[in-house]
Amino acid sequence: MYISVLSAVETALWDLTGKALGMPVYQLLGGKFRDKIRVYCDTGAYRETDTSAEAFGKSAKKAVDMGFNAVKYDIDERNDPNKYDAYNWTASQGELERMYNQIAGVRKAVGPKVDICVDMHGRYDMTTGRRVAKMMEPLNLLFLEEPIPAENPEAYKQIREASNTPICAGENHYLAHGFRKLLEIGAVDIIMPDLQKAGGLGEGQRIANLANLYYVPFAPHMVASYLGAMASSHVCASVPNFLILEWQIYFHEEPMFKEIVTFDGPMVDKGFIPLSNKPGIGVEINEEGMKKYAPKDVPFFV
Ligand SMILES: [Mg+2]
């Protein structure tokens, strides 16, 4: 929590400095390698009651029709009727079959060229993580995220070495030091720090550059509104090894996400965030929108 709060203050200071100097944040970070930031669309299929392969496929098709060229799915499911114990996370044969069929449904719907990302939220054990990574090989994932809990880099290395499916982690790691061992021992194929949690924009750039020493791409986790997306985009623009940034379908579907910020132009254009050239981050908090959606009885800070 301390580092997350520190990240918010750090990010606000980049915004203020950019505004004071009349420069976009990417310029303060040393310049940009690219003008637009590729995103994968988290389809939110896990929020639906219908989690069949057909429903997963349909949501993927919808995202591709909106212009996205990469989609993401969660396959961890606490309420799967084939899960026999609330605390043990060894997936049963029924769960494994459900996971495979869902992602096969996505691959069938989008064809061979769209990238598919899969997240297991660090819930399963080694045997399951290894089996899922191996099982997904024919579906050619962009990555399999957190197949096991985040704390044990040696266990990640074993899973990584057991299959050809690219393995990634990072949203539960903090500061550049939190990524050091993952990279040094070759525990992951891709790192995905959350720049709103891991130490901020400067630390995010350091983490990306550290990963680049190991030829590991940088694909930040991101669930922090369009403001967080644009703040992250400045870092993504500033490093050579940026791969892809997370994006949420609900930014389009829930009015709150447009009302709590002000910005120019489209949020996303054909699967890419156009990088802001305005001073600072380039996306502002809309205080009226924030007040409207703030939890009742919680004082609004100004
Ligand atoms: Mg995740």
PDB file of C-alpha atoms and ligand atoms in Angstrom:
ATOM      1  CA  MET A   1       0.000   0.000   0.000  1.00  0.00           C
ATOM      2  CA  TYR A   2       2.864   2.350   0.836  1.00  0.00           C
ATOM      3  CA  ILE A   3       4.448   1.864  -2.596  1.00  0.00           C
ATOM      4  CA  SER A   4       1.072   2.266  -4.321  1.00  0.00           C
ATOM      5  CA  VAL A   5       0.490   5.616  -2.610  1.00  0.00           C
ATOM      6  CA  LEU A   6       4.075   6.598  -3.403  1.00  0.00           C
ATOM      7  CA  SER A   7       3.376   5.704  -7.066  1.00  0.00           C
ATOM      8  CA  ALA A   8       0.369   8.051  -7.170  1.00  0.00           C
ATOM      9  CA  VAL A   9       2.365  10.966  -5.752  1.00  0.00           C
ATOM     10  CA  GLU A  10       5.316  10.204  -8.059  1.00  0.00           C
ATOM     11  CA  THR A  11       3.017  10.154 -11.111  1.00  0.00           C
ATOM     12  CA  ALA A  12       1.352  13.433 -10.102  1.00  0.00           C
ATOM     13  CA  LEU A  13       4.802  15.042  -9.835  1.00  0.00           C
ATOM     14  CA  TRP A  14       5.663  13.993 -13.422  1.00  0.00           C
ATOM     15  CA  ASP A  15       2.373  15.581 -14.513  1.00  0.00           C
ATOM     16  CA  LEU A  16       3.114  18.819 -12.627  1.00  0.00           C
ATOM     17  CA  THR A  17       6.696  18.988 -13.899  1.00  0.00           C
ATOM     18  CA  GLY A  18       5.535  18.450 -17.475  1.00  0.00           C
ATOM     19  CA  LYS A  19       2.980  21.223 -17.127  1.00  0.00           C
ATOM     20  CA  ALA A  20       5.526  23.571 -15.542  1.00  0.00           C
ATOM     21  CA  LEU A  21       7.993  22.985 -18.394  1.00  0.00           C
ATOM     22  CA  GLY A  22       5.375  22.725 -21.179  1.00  0.00           C
ATOM     23  CA  MET A  23       6.496  19.198 -22.061  1.00  0.00           C
ATOM     24  CA  PRO A  24       4.722  15.838 -22.299  1.00  0.00           C
ATOM     25  CA  VAL A  25       5.881  13.245 -19.767  1.00  0.00           C
ATOM     26  CA  TYR A  26       7.469  11.033 -22.452  1.00  0.00           C
ATOM     27  CA  GLN A  27       9.812  13.918 -23.249  1.00  0.00           C
ATOM     28  CA  LEU A  28      10.832  14.191 -19.595  1.00  0.00           C
ATOM     29  CA  LEU A  29      11.525  10.438 -19.711  1.00  0.00           C
ATOM     30  CA  GLY A  30      13.989  10.941 -22.551  1.00  0.00           C
ATOM     31  CA  GLY A  31      11.799  10.888 -25.662  1.00  0.00           C
ATOM     32  CA  LYS A  32       9.562   8.432 -27.490  1.00  0.00           C
ATOM     33  CA  PHE A  33      10.140   5.337 -29.595  1.00  0.00           C
ATOM     34  CA  ARG A  34       6.527   5.350 -30.846  1.00  0.00           C
ATOM     35  CA  ASP A  35       3.469   7.604 -31.252  1.00  0.00           C
ATOM     36  CA  LYS A  36       0.803   5.056 -30.368  1.00  0.00           C
ATOM     37  CA  ILE A  37       0.625   2.377 -27.726  1.00  0.00           C
ATOM     38  CA  ARG A  38      -0.704  -1.065 -28.580  1.00  0.00           C
ATOM     39  CA  VAL A  39      -3.235  -2.430 -26.093  1.00  0.00           C
ATOM     40  CA  TYR A  40      -4.888  -5.775 -25.468  1.00  0.00           C
ATOM     41  CA  CYS A  41      -8.561  -5.669 -24.611  1.00  0.00           C
ATOM     42  CA  ASP A  42      -9.571  -7.447 -21.429  1.00  0.00           C
ATOM     43  CA  THR A  43     -13.013  -8.542 -22.593  1.00  0.00           C
ATOM     44  CA  GLY A  44     -14.522  -8.904 -19.131  1.00  0.00           C
ATOM     45  CA  ALA A  45     -15.962 -12.282 -20.164  1.00  0.00           C
ATOM     46  CA  TYR A  46     -15.335 -13.474 -16.599  1.00  0.00           C
ATOM     47  CA  ARG A  47     -18.004 -11.017 -15.417  1.00  0.00           C
ATOM     48  CA  GLU A  48     -20.722 -12.701 -17.488  1.00  0.00           C
ATOM     49  CA  THR A  49     -22.932 -15.555 -16.343  1.00  0.00           C
ATOM     50  CA  ASP A  50     -22.448 -17.390 -19.650  1.00  0.00           C
ATOM     51  CA  THR A  51     -18.811 -18.525 -19.659  1.00  0.00           C
ATOM     52  CA  SER A  52     -19.188 -21.100 -22.431  1.00  0.00           C
ATOM     53  CA  ALA A  53     -16.638 -21.390 -25.240  1.00  0.00           C
ATOM     54  CA  GLU A  54     -19.232 -19.816 -27.561  1.00  0.00           C
ATOM     55  CA  ALA A  55     -19.702 -16.812 -25.254  1.00  0.00           C
ATOM     56  CA  PHE A  56     -15.932 -16.359 -24.941  1.00  0.00           C
ATOM     57  CA  GLY A  57     -15.652 -16.509 -28.732  1.00  0.00           C
ATOM     58  CA  LYS A  58     -18.442 -13.987 -29.162  1.00  0.00           C
ATOM     59  CA  SER A  59     -16.809 -11.470 -26.806  1.00  0.00           C
ATOM     60  CA  ALA A  60     -13.505 -11.893 -28.664  1.00  0.00           C
ATOM     61  CA  LYS A  61     -15.188 -11.238 -31.998  1.00  0.00           C
ATOM     62  CA  LYS A  62     -16.783  -8.106 -30.550  1.00  0.00           C
ATOM     63  CA  ALA A  63     -13.383  -6.780 -29.399  1.00  0.00           C
ATOM     64  CA  VAL A  64     -11.830  -7.500 -32.806  1.00  0.00           C
ATOM     65  CA  ASP A  65     -14.767  -5.730 -34.497  1.00  0.00           C
ATOM     66  CA  MET A  66     -13.962  -2.698 -32.289  1.00  0.00           C
ATOM     67  CA  GLY A  67     -10.460  -2.705 -33.792  1.00  0.00           C
ATOM     68  CA  PHE A  68      -8.431  -4.555 -31.143  1.00  0.00           C
ATOM     69  CA  ASN A  69      -5.796  -7.014 -32.358  1.00  0.00           C
ATOM     70  CA  ALA A  70      -5.207  -8.633 -28.960  1.00  0.00           C
ATOM     71  CA  VAL A  71      -7.662  -9.901 -26.338  1.00  0.00           C
ATOM     72  CA  LYS A  72      -7.413 -11.197 -22.783  1.00  0.00           C
ATOM     73  CA  TYR A  73      -9.298 -13.808 -20.778  1.00  0.00           C
ATOM     74  CA  ASP A  74      -9.350 -14.939 -17.165  1.00  0.00           C
ATOM     75  CA  ILE A  75      -9.642 -18.714 -16.762  1.00  0.00           C
ATOM     76  CA  ASP A  76      -9.459 -19.010 -12.960  1.00  0.00           C
ATOM     77  CA  GLU A  77     -12.960 -19.814 -11.709  1.00  0.00           C
ATOM     78  CA  ARG A  78     -13.703 -20.303  -8.040  1.00  0.00           C
ATOM     79  CA  ASN A  79     -17.295 -21.354  -8.808  1.00  0.00           C
ATOM     80  CA  ASP A  80     -16.529 -23.979 -11.452  1.00  0.00           C
ATOM     81  CA  PRO A  81     -18.804 -26.945 -10.546  1.00  0.00           C
ATOM     82  CA  ASN A  82     -15.857 -29.222 -11.357  1.00  0.00           C
ATOM     83  CA  LYS A  83     -13.830 -27.617  -8.553  1.00  0.00           C
ATOM     84  CA  TYR A  84     -14.150 -29.966  -5.590  1.00  0.00           C
ATOM     85  CA  ASP A  85     -12.451 -28.012  -2.776  1.00  0.00           C
ATOM     86  CA  ALA A  86     -12.584 -24.338  -1.868  1.00  0.00           C
ATOM     87  CA  TYR A  87      -8.970 -24.081  -0.665  1.00  0.00           C
ATOM     88  CA  ASN A  88      -6.996 -26.497  -2.819  1.00  0.00           C
ATOM     89  CA  TRP A  89      -6.153 -25.090  -6.258  1.00  0.00           C
ATOM     90  CA  THR A  90      -5.216 -28.202  -8.193  1.00  0.00           C
ATOM     91  CA  ALA A  91      -7.497 -27.966 -11.229  1.00  0.00           C
ATOM     92  CA  SER A  92      -9.559 -31.099 -11.841  1.00  0.00           C
ATOM     93  CA  GLN A  93      -9.818 -32.695 -15.284  1.00  0.00           C
ATOM     94  CA  GLY A  94     -13.196 -30.965 -15.700  1.00  0.00           C
ATOM     95  CA  GLU A  95     -11.683 -27.586 -14.925  1.00  0.00           C
ATOM     96  CA  LEU A  96      -8.758 -28.148 -17.292  1.00  0.00           C
ATOM     97  CA  GLU A  97     -11.184 -29.097 -20.059  1.00  0.00           C
ATOM     98  CA  ARG A  98     -13.295 -25.989 -19.380  1.00  0.00           C
ATOM     99  CA  MET A  99     -10.185 -23.754 -19.519  1.00  0.00           C
ATOM    100  CA  TYR A 100      -8.975 -25.240 -22.780  1.00  0.00           C
ATOM    101  CA  ASN A 101     -12.384 -25.121 -24.436  1.00  0.00           C
ATOM    102  CA  GLN A 102     -12.927 -21.463 -23.513  1.00  0.00           C
ATOM    103  CA  ILE A 103      -9.640 -20.348 -25.054  1.00  0.00           C
ATOM    104  CA  ALA A 104     -10.056 -22.674 -28.044  1.00  0.00           C
ATOM    105  CA  GLY A 105     -13.418 -20.918 -28.560  1.00  0.00           C
ATOM    106  CA  VAL A 106     -11.605 -17.592 -28.614  1.00  0.00           C
ATOM    107  CA  ARG A 107      -8.958 -18.829 -31.071  1.00  0.00           C
ATOM    108  CA  LYS A 108     -11.679 -20.220 -33.349  1.00  0.00           C
ATOM    109  CA  ALA A 109     -13.556 -16.894 -33.274  1.00  0.00           C
ATOM    110  CA  VAL A 110     -10.584 -14.603 -33.979  1.00  0.00           C
ATOM    111  CA  GLY A 111      -8.468 -16.724 -36.313  1.00  0.00           C
ATOM    112  CA  PRO A 112      -4.688 -17.225 -36.218  1.00  0.00           C
ATOM    113  CA  LYS A 113      -3.437 -13.619 -36.239  1.00  0.00           C
ATOM    114  CA  VAL A 114      -5.079 -12.022 -33.204  1.00  0.00           C
ATOM    115  CA  ASP A 115      -3.043 -12.293 -29.994  1.00  0.00           C
ATOM    116  CA  ILE A 116      -4.663 -14.043 -27.036  1.00  0.00           C
ATOM    117  CA  CYS A 117      -3.585 -13.386 -23.437  1.00  0.00           C
ATOM    118  CA  VAL A 118      -4.699 -15.640 -20.577  1.00  0.00           C
ATOM    119  CA  ASP A 119      -4.623 -14.863 -16.843  1.00  0.00           C
ATOM    120  CA  MET A 120      -4.844 -17.346 -13.935  1.00  0.00           C
ATOM    121  CA  HIS A 121      -4.438 -14.679 -11.207  1.00  0.00           C
ATOM    122  CA  GLY A 122      -1.776 -16.552  -9.279  1.00  0.00           C
ATOM    123  CA  ARG A 123      -4.260 -18.952  -7.752  1.00  0.00           C
ATOM    124  CA  TYR A 124      -3.254 -22.449  -8.888  1.00  0.00           C
ATOM    125  CA  ASP A 125      -0.503 -24.815  -7.818  1.00  0.00           C
ATOM    126  CA  MET A 126       2.594 -26.035  -9.668  1.00  0.00           C
ATOM    127  CA  THR A 127       1.059 -29.135 -11.175  1.00  0.00           C
ATOM    128  CA  THR A 128      -1.850 -27.128 -12.577  1.00  0.00           C
ATOM    129  CA  GLY A 129       0.293 -24.238 -13.772  1.00  0.00           C
ATOM    130  CA  ARG A 130       2.569 -26.619 -15.632  1.00  0.00           C
ATOM    131  CA  ARG A 131      -0.296 -28.596 -17.153  1.00  0.00           C
ATOM    132  CA  VAL A 132      -2.155 -25.499 -18.315  1.00  0.00           C
ATOM    133  CA  ALA A 133       0.977 -23.981 -19.884  1.00  0.00           C
ATOM    134  CA  LYS A 134       1.590 -27.241 -21.787  1.00  0.00           C
ATOM    135  CA  MET A 135      -2.085 -27.695 -22.688  1.00  0.00           C
ATOM    136  CA  MET A 136      -2.347 -24.195 -24.196  1.00  0.00           C
ATOM    137  CA  GLU A 137       0.607 -24.686 -26.568  1.00  0.00           C
ATOM    138  CA  PRO A 138      -1.551 -25.461 -29.660  1.00  0.00           C
ATOM    139  CA  LEU A 139      -3.481 -22.190 -29.121  1.00  0.00           C
ATOM    140  CA  ASN A 140      -0.355 -20.004 -29.508  1.00  0.00           C
ATOM    141  CA  LEU A 141      -0.951 -17.577 -26.653  1.00  0.00           C
ATOM    142  CA  LEU A 142       0.829 -14.229 -26.457  1.00  0.00           C
ATOM    143  CA  PHE A 143       1.261 -15.106 -22.782  1.00  0.00           C
ATOM    144  CA  LEU A 144      -0.019 -17.072 -19.804  1.00  0.00           C
ATOM    145  CA  GLU A 145      -0.101 -14.754 -16.802  1.00  0.00           C
ATOM    146  CA  GLU A 146       0.500 -15.750 -13.179  1.00  0.00           C
ATOM    147  CA  PRO A 147      -0.220 -19.486 -13.505  1.00  0.00           C
ATOM    148  CA  ILE A 148       0.978 -19.798  -9.854  1.00  0.00           C
ATOM    149  CA  PRO A 149       1.263 -17.324  -6.936  1.00  0.00           C
ATOM    150  CA  ALA A 150       3.725 -14.512  -7.486  1.00  0.00           C
ATOM    151  CA  GLU A 151       6.252 -14.940  -4.689  1.00  0.00           C
ATOM    152  CA  ASN A 152       8.456 -17.841  -5.847  1.00  0.00           C
ATOM    153  CA  PRO A 153      10.643 -17.067  -8.901  1.00  0.00           C
ATOM    154  CA  GLU A 154      12.212 -20.567  -8.901  1.00  0.00           C
ATOM    155  CA  ALA A 155       8.766 -22.128  -9.295  1.00  0.00           C
ATOM    156  CA  TYR A 156       8.068 -19.771 -12.217  1.00  0.00           C
ATOM    157  CA  LYS A 157      11.315 -20.859 -13.821  1.00  0.00           C
ATOM    158  CA  GLN A 158      10.208 -24.505 -13.648  1.00  0.00           C
ATOM    159  CA  ILE A 159       6.915 -23.709 -15.365  1.00  0.00           C
ATOM    160  CA  ARG A 160       8.631 -21.581 -17.960  1.00  0.00           C
ATOM    161  CA  GLU A 161      11.019 -24.415 -18.797  1.00  0.00           C
ATOM    162  CA  ALA A 162       8.217 -26.984 -18.984  1.00  0.00           C
ATOM    163  CA  SER A 163       6.416 -25.537 -22.011  1.00  0.00           C
ATOM    164  CA  ASN A 164       6.660 -23.246 -25.020  1.00  0.00           C
ATOM    165  CA  THR A 165       3.809 -21.025 -23.805  1.00  0.00           C
ATOM    166  CA  PRO A 166       5.291 -17.628 -22.825  1.00  0.00           C
ATOM    167  CA  ILE A 167       4.923 -17.119 -19.056  1.00  0.00           C
ATOM    168  CA  CYS A 168       4.547 -13.703 -17.472  1.00  0.00           C
ATOM    169  CA  ALA A 169       4.129 -12.061 -14.064  1.00  0.00           C
ATOM    170  CA  GLY A 170       4.594  -8.659 -12.513  1.00  0.00           C
ATOM    171  CA  GLU A 171       1.397  -7.068 -11.221  1.00  0.00           C
ATOM    172  CA  ASN A 172       2.259  -8.351  -7.742  1.00  0.00           C
ATOM    173  CA  HIS A 173       5.904  -7.302  -7.804  1.00  0.00           C
ATOM    174  CA  TYR A 174       7.126  -3.944  -6.529  1.00  0.00           C
ATOM    175  CA  LEU A 175       9.991  -1.598  -7.419  1.00  0.00           C
ATOM    176  CA  ALA A 176      12.878  -2.593  -9.708  1.00  0.00           C
ATOM    177  CA  HIS A 177      14.282  -4.781  -6.931  1.00  0.00           C
ATOM    178  CA  GLY A 178      11.071  -6.831  -7.017  1.00  0.00           C
ATOM    179  CA  PHE A 179      11.834  -7.761 -10.639  1.00  0.00           C
ATOM    180  CA  ARG A 180      15.559  -8.403 -10.247  1.00  0.00           C
ATOM    181  CA  LYS A 181      15.467 -12.094  -9.360  1.00  0.00           C
ATOM    182  CA  LEU A 182      12.676 -12.895 -11.840  1.00  0.00           C
ATOM    183  CA  LEU A 183      14.934 -11.562 -14.583  1.00  0.00           C
ATOM    184  CA  GLU A 184      18.275 -12.839 -13.284  1.00  0.00           C
ATOM    185  CA  ILE A 185      17.208 -16.481 -13.117  1.00  0.00           C
ATOM    186  CA  GLY A 186      15.045 -16.385 -16.268  1.00  0.00           C
ATOM    187  CA  ALA A 187      11.765 -17.017 -14.423  1.00  0.00           C
ATOM    188  CA  VAL A 188       9.494 -15.253 -16.941  1.00  0.00           C
ATOM    189  CA  ASP A 189       9.296 -14.539 -20.668  1.00  0.00           C
ATOM    190  CA  ILE A 190       7.525 -11.187 -20.244  1.00  0.00           C
ATOM    191  CA  ILE A 191       7.234  -8.769 -17.302  1.00  0.00           C
ATOM    192  CA  MET A 192       4.069  -6.886 -16.527  1.00  0.00           C
ATOM    193  CA  PRO A 193       4.560  -4.352 -13.718  1.00  0.00           C
ATOM    194  CA  ASP A 194       1.539  -2.288 -12.720  1.00  0.00           C
ATOM    195  CA  LEU A 195       2.867   1.262 -12.965  1.00  0.00           C
ATOM    196  CA  GLN A 196       0.191   2.542 -10.575  1.00  0.00           C
ATOM    197  CA  LYS A 197       1.442   0.078  -7.929  1.00  0.00           C
ATOM    198  CA  ALA A 198       5.091  -0.746  -8.613  1.00  0.00           C
ATOM    199  CA  GLY A 199       6.688   2.624  -7.841  1.00  0.00           C
ATOM    200  CA  GLY A 200       5.430   5.019 -10.531  1.00  0.00           C
ATOM    201  CA  LEU A 201       6.522   6.163 -13.963  1.00  0.00           C
ATOM    202  CA  GLY A 202      10.255   6.657 -13.305  1.00  0.00           C
ATOM    203  CA  GLU A 203      10.488   3.282 -11.554  1.00  0.00           C
ATOM    204  CA  GLY A 204       8.433   1.724 -14.386  1.00  0.00           C
ATOM    205  CA  GLN A 205      10.986   2.953 -16.897  1.00  0.00           C
ATOM    206  CA  ARG A 206      13.816   1.546 -14.743  1.00  0.00           C
ATOM    207  CA  ILE A 207      12.051  -1.832 -14.592  1.00  0.00           C
ATOM    208  CA  ALA A 208      11.601  -1.864 -18.380  1.00  0.00           C
ATOM    209  CA  ASN A 209      15.254  -0.996 -18.938  1.00  0.00           C
ATOM    210  CA  LEU A 210      16.340  -3.676 -16.468  1.00  0.00           C
ATOM    211  CA  ALA A 211      14.235  -6.242 -18.376  1.00  0.00           C
ATOM    212  CA  ASN A 212      15.780  -5.099 -21.629  1.00  0.00           C
ATOM    213  CA  LEU A 213      19.198  -6.273 -20.380  1.00  0.00           C
ATOM    214  CA  TYR A 214      17.712  -9.795 -20.478  1.00  0.00           C
ATOM    215  CA  TYR A 215      15.871  -9.255 -23.804  1.00  0.00           C
ATOM    216  CA  VAL A 216      12.574  -9.513 -21.934  1.00  0.00           C
ATOM    217  CA  PRO A 217       9.622  -7.453 -23.218  1.00  0.00           C
ATOM    218  CA  PHE A 218       7.637  -5.051 -21.047  1.00  0.00           C
ATOM    219  CA  ALA A 219       3.833  -5.390 -21.024  1.00  0.00           C
ATOM    220  CA  PRO A 220       2.367  -3.370 -18.134  1.00  0.00           C
ATOM    221  CA  HIS A 221      -0.681  -4.440 -16.162  1.00  0.00           C
ATOM    222  CA  MET A 222      -3.235  -1.593 -16.067  1.00  0.00           C
ATOM    223  CA  VAL A 223      -6.657  -1.258 -14.443  1.00  0.00           C
ATOM    224  CA  ALA A 224      -6.471   2.419 -13.449  1.00  0.00           C
ATOM    225  CA  SER A 225      -8.835   4.289 -15.836  1.00  0.00           C
ATOM    226  CA  TYR A 226      -7.866   6.342 -18.879  1.00  0.00           C
ATOM    227  CA  LEU A 227      -5.703   8.580 -16.686  1.00  0.00           C
ATOM    228  CA  GLY A 228      -3.636   5.581 -15.587  1.00  0.00           C
ATOM    229  CA  ALA A 229      -3.593   4.282 -19.152  1.00  0.00           C
ATOM    230  CA  MET A 230      -2.150   7.526 -20.531  1.00  0.00           C
ATOM    231  CA  ALA A 231       0.329   7.882 -17.652  1.00  0.00           C
ATOM    232  CA  SER A 232       1.503   4.323 -18.393  1.00  0.00           C
ATOM    233  CA  SER A 233       1.556   5.089 -22.133  1.00  0.00           C
ATOM    234  CA  HIS A 234       4.256   7.735 -21.664  1.00  0.00           C
ATOM    235  CA  VAL A 235       6.522   5.091 -20.100  1.00  0.00           C
ATOM    236  CA  CYS A 236       5.601   2.558 -22.808  1.00  0.00           C
ATOM    237  CA  ALA A 237       6.565   5.111 -25.471  1.00  0.00           C
ATOM    238  CA  SER A 238       9.920   5.800 -23.809  1.00  0.00           C
ATOM    239  CA  VAL A 239      11.419   2.275 -23.808  1.00  0.00           C
ATOM    240  CA  PRO A 240      12.426   0.086 -26.774  1.00  0.00           C
ATOM    241  CA  ASN A 241      11.149  -3.228 -25.338  1.00  0.00           C
ATOM    242  CA  PHE A 242       7.501  -2.211 -24.850  1.00  0.00           C
ATOM    243  CA  LEU A 243       5.234  -5.007 -26.111  1.00  0.00           C
ATOM    244  CA  ILE A 244       1.627  -4.252 -25.172  1.00  0.00           C
ATOM    245  CA  LEU A 245      -0.433  -2.479 -22.458  1.00  0.00           C
ATOM    246  CA  GLU A 246      -3.585  -3.712 -20.738  1.00  0.00           C
ATOM    247  CA  TRP A 247      -6.945  -2.130 -21.587  1.00  0.00           C
ATOM    248  CA  GLN A 248     -10.440  -2.819 -20.240  1.00  0.00           C
ATOM    249  CA  ILE A 249     -13.650  -3.231 -22.258  1.00  0.00           C
ATOM    250  CA  TYR A 250     -15.556  -1.538 -19.420  1.00  0.00           C
ATOM    251  CA  PHE A 251     -13.771   1.751 -20.150  1.00  0.00           C
ATOM    252  CA  HIS A 252     -16.072   1.842 -23.192  1.00  0.00           C
ATOM    253  CA  GLU A 253     -19.178   0.414 -21.575  1.00  0.00           C
ATOM    254  CA  GLU A 254     -19.457   2.029 -18.114  1.00  0.00           C
ATOM    255  CA  PRO A 255     -20.133   5.811 -18.292  1.00  0.00           C
ATOM    256  CA  MET A 256     -18.159   6.421 -15.082  1.00  0.00           C
ATOM    257  CA  PHE A 257     -14.861   5.775 -16.840  1.00  0.00           C
ATOM    258  CA  LYS A 258     -15.468   8.622 -19.299  1.00  0.00           C
ATOM    259  CA  GLU A 259     -17.000  10.972 -16.724  1.00  0.00           C
ATOM    260  CA  ILE A 260     -14.137  10.859 -14.191  1.00  0.00           C
ATOM    261  CA  VAL A 261     -11.581  12.227 -16.687  1.00  0.00           C
ATOM    262  CA  THR A 262     -11.338  14.833 -19.438  1.00  0.00           C
ATOM    263  CA  PHE A 263      -9.304  14.224 -22.576  1.00  0.00           C
ATOM    264  CA  ASP A 264      -9.023  15.007 -26.285  1.00  0.00           C
ATOM    265  CA  GLY A 265      -9.648  12.635 -29.145  1.00  0.00           C
ATOM    266  CA  PRO A 266     -10.552   8.959 -29.046  1.00  0.00           C
ATOM    267  CA  MET A 267      -9.303   6.909 -26.078  1.00  0.00           C
ATOM    268  CA  VAL A 268      -8.309   4.106 -28.417  1.00  0.00           C
ATOM    269  CA  ASP A 269      -7.977   4.060 -32.192  1.00  0.00           C
ATOM    270  CA  LYS A 270      -7.944   0.634 -33.888  1.00  0.00           C
ATOM    271  CA  GLY A 271      -6.337  -1.093 -30.924  1.00  0.00           C
ATOM    272  CA  PHE A 272      -3.810   1.644 -30.081  1.00  0.00           C
ATOM    273  CA  ILE A 273      -3.834   4.552 -27.592  1.00  0.00           C
ATOM    274  CA  PRO A 274      -2.715   7.702 -29.458  1.00  0.00           C
ATOM    275  CA  LEU A 275       0.052   9.135 -27.239  1.00  0.00           C
ATOM    276  CA  SER A 276      -0.788  12.613 -25.882  1.00  0.00           C
ATOM    277  CA  ASN A 277       1.556  15.462 -26.851  1.00  0.00           C
ATOM    278  CA  LYS A 278       0.055  17.862 -24.308  1.00  0.00           C
ATOM    279  CA  PRO A 279       2.160  19.056 -21.350  1.00  0.00           C
ATOM    280  CA  GLY A 280       2.163  16.545 -18.484  1.00  0.00           C
ATOM    281  CA  ILE A 281       0.176  13.337 -18.813  1.00  0.00           C
ATOM    282  CA  GLY A 282      -2.451  14.880 -21.107  1.00  0.00           C
ATOM    283  CA  VAL A 283      -5.520  13.435 -19.364  1.00  0.00           C
ATOM    284  CA  GLU A 284      -7.121  15.351 -16.492  1.00  0.00           C
ATOM    285  CA  ILE A 285      -9.222  14.340 -13.498  1.00  0.00           C
ATOM    286  CA  ASN A 286     -12.791  15.623 -13.792  1.00  0.00           C
ATOM    287  CA  GLU A 287     -13.599  16.523 -10.200  1.00  0.00           C
ATOM    288  CA  GLU A 288     -17.353  16.717 -10.833  1.00  0.00           C
ATOM    289  CA  GLY A 289     -17.291  13.188 -12.251  1.00  0.00           C
ATOM    290  CA  MET A 290     -15.157  11.947  -9.372  1.00  0.00           C
ATOM    291  CA  LYS A 291     -17.556  13.451  -6.815  1.00  0.00           C
ATOM    292  CA  LYS A 292     -20.520  11.864  -8.583  1.00  0.00           C
ATOM    293  CA  TYR A 293     -19.037   8.369  -8.265  1.00  0.00           C
ATOM    294  CA  ALA A 294     -17.146   8.736  -4.964  1.00  0.00           C
ATOM    295  CA  PRO A 295     -18.302   6.305  -2.263  1.00  0.00           C
ATOM    296  CA  LYS A 296     -20.998   7.850  -0.049  1.00  0.00           C
ATOM    297  CA  ASP A 297     -19.825   9.132   3.358  1.00  0.00           C
ATOM    298  CA  VAL A 298     -16.198   9.250   2.210  1.00  0.00           C
ATOM    299  CA  PRO A 299     -14.870  12.854   2.159  1.00  0.00           C
ATOM    300  CA  PHE A 300     -13.717  14.001  -1.281  1.00  0.00           C
ATOM    301  CA  PHE A 301     -10.162  15.270  -1.279  1.00  0.00           C
ATOM    302  CA  VAL A 302      -9.258  18.514  -3.032  1.00  0.00           C
TER     303      VAL A 302
HETATM  304 MG    MG B   1      -3.328 -10.393 -13.871  1.00  0.00          MG
END
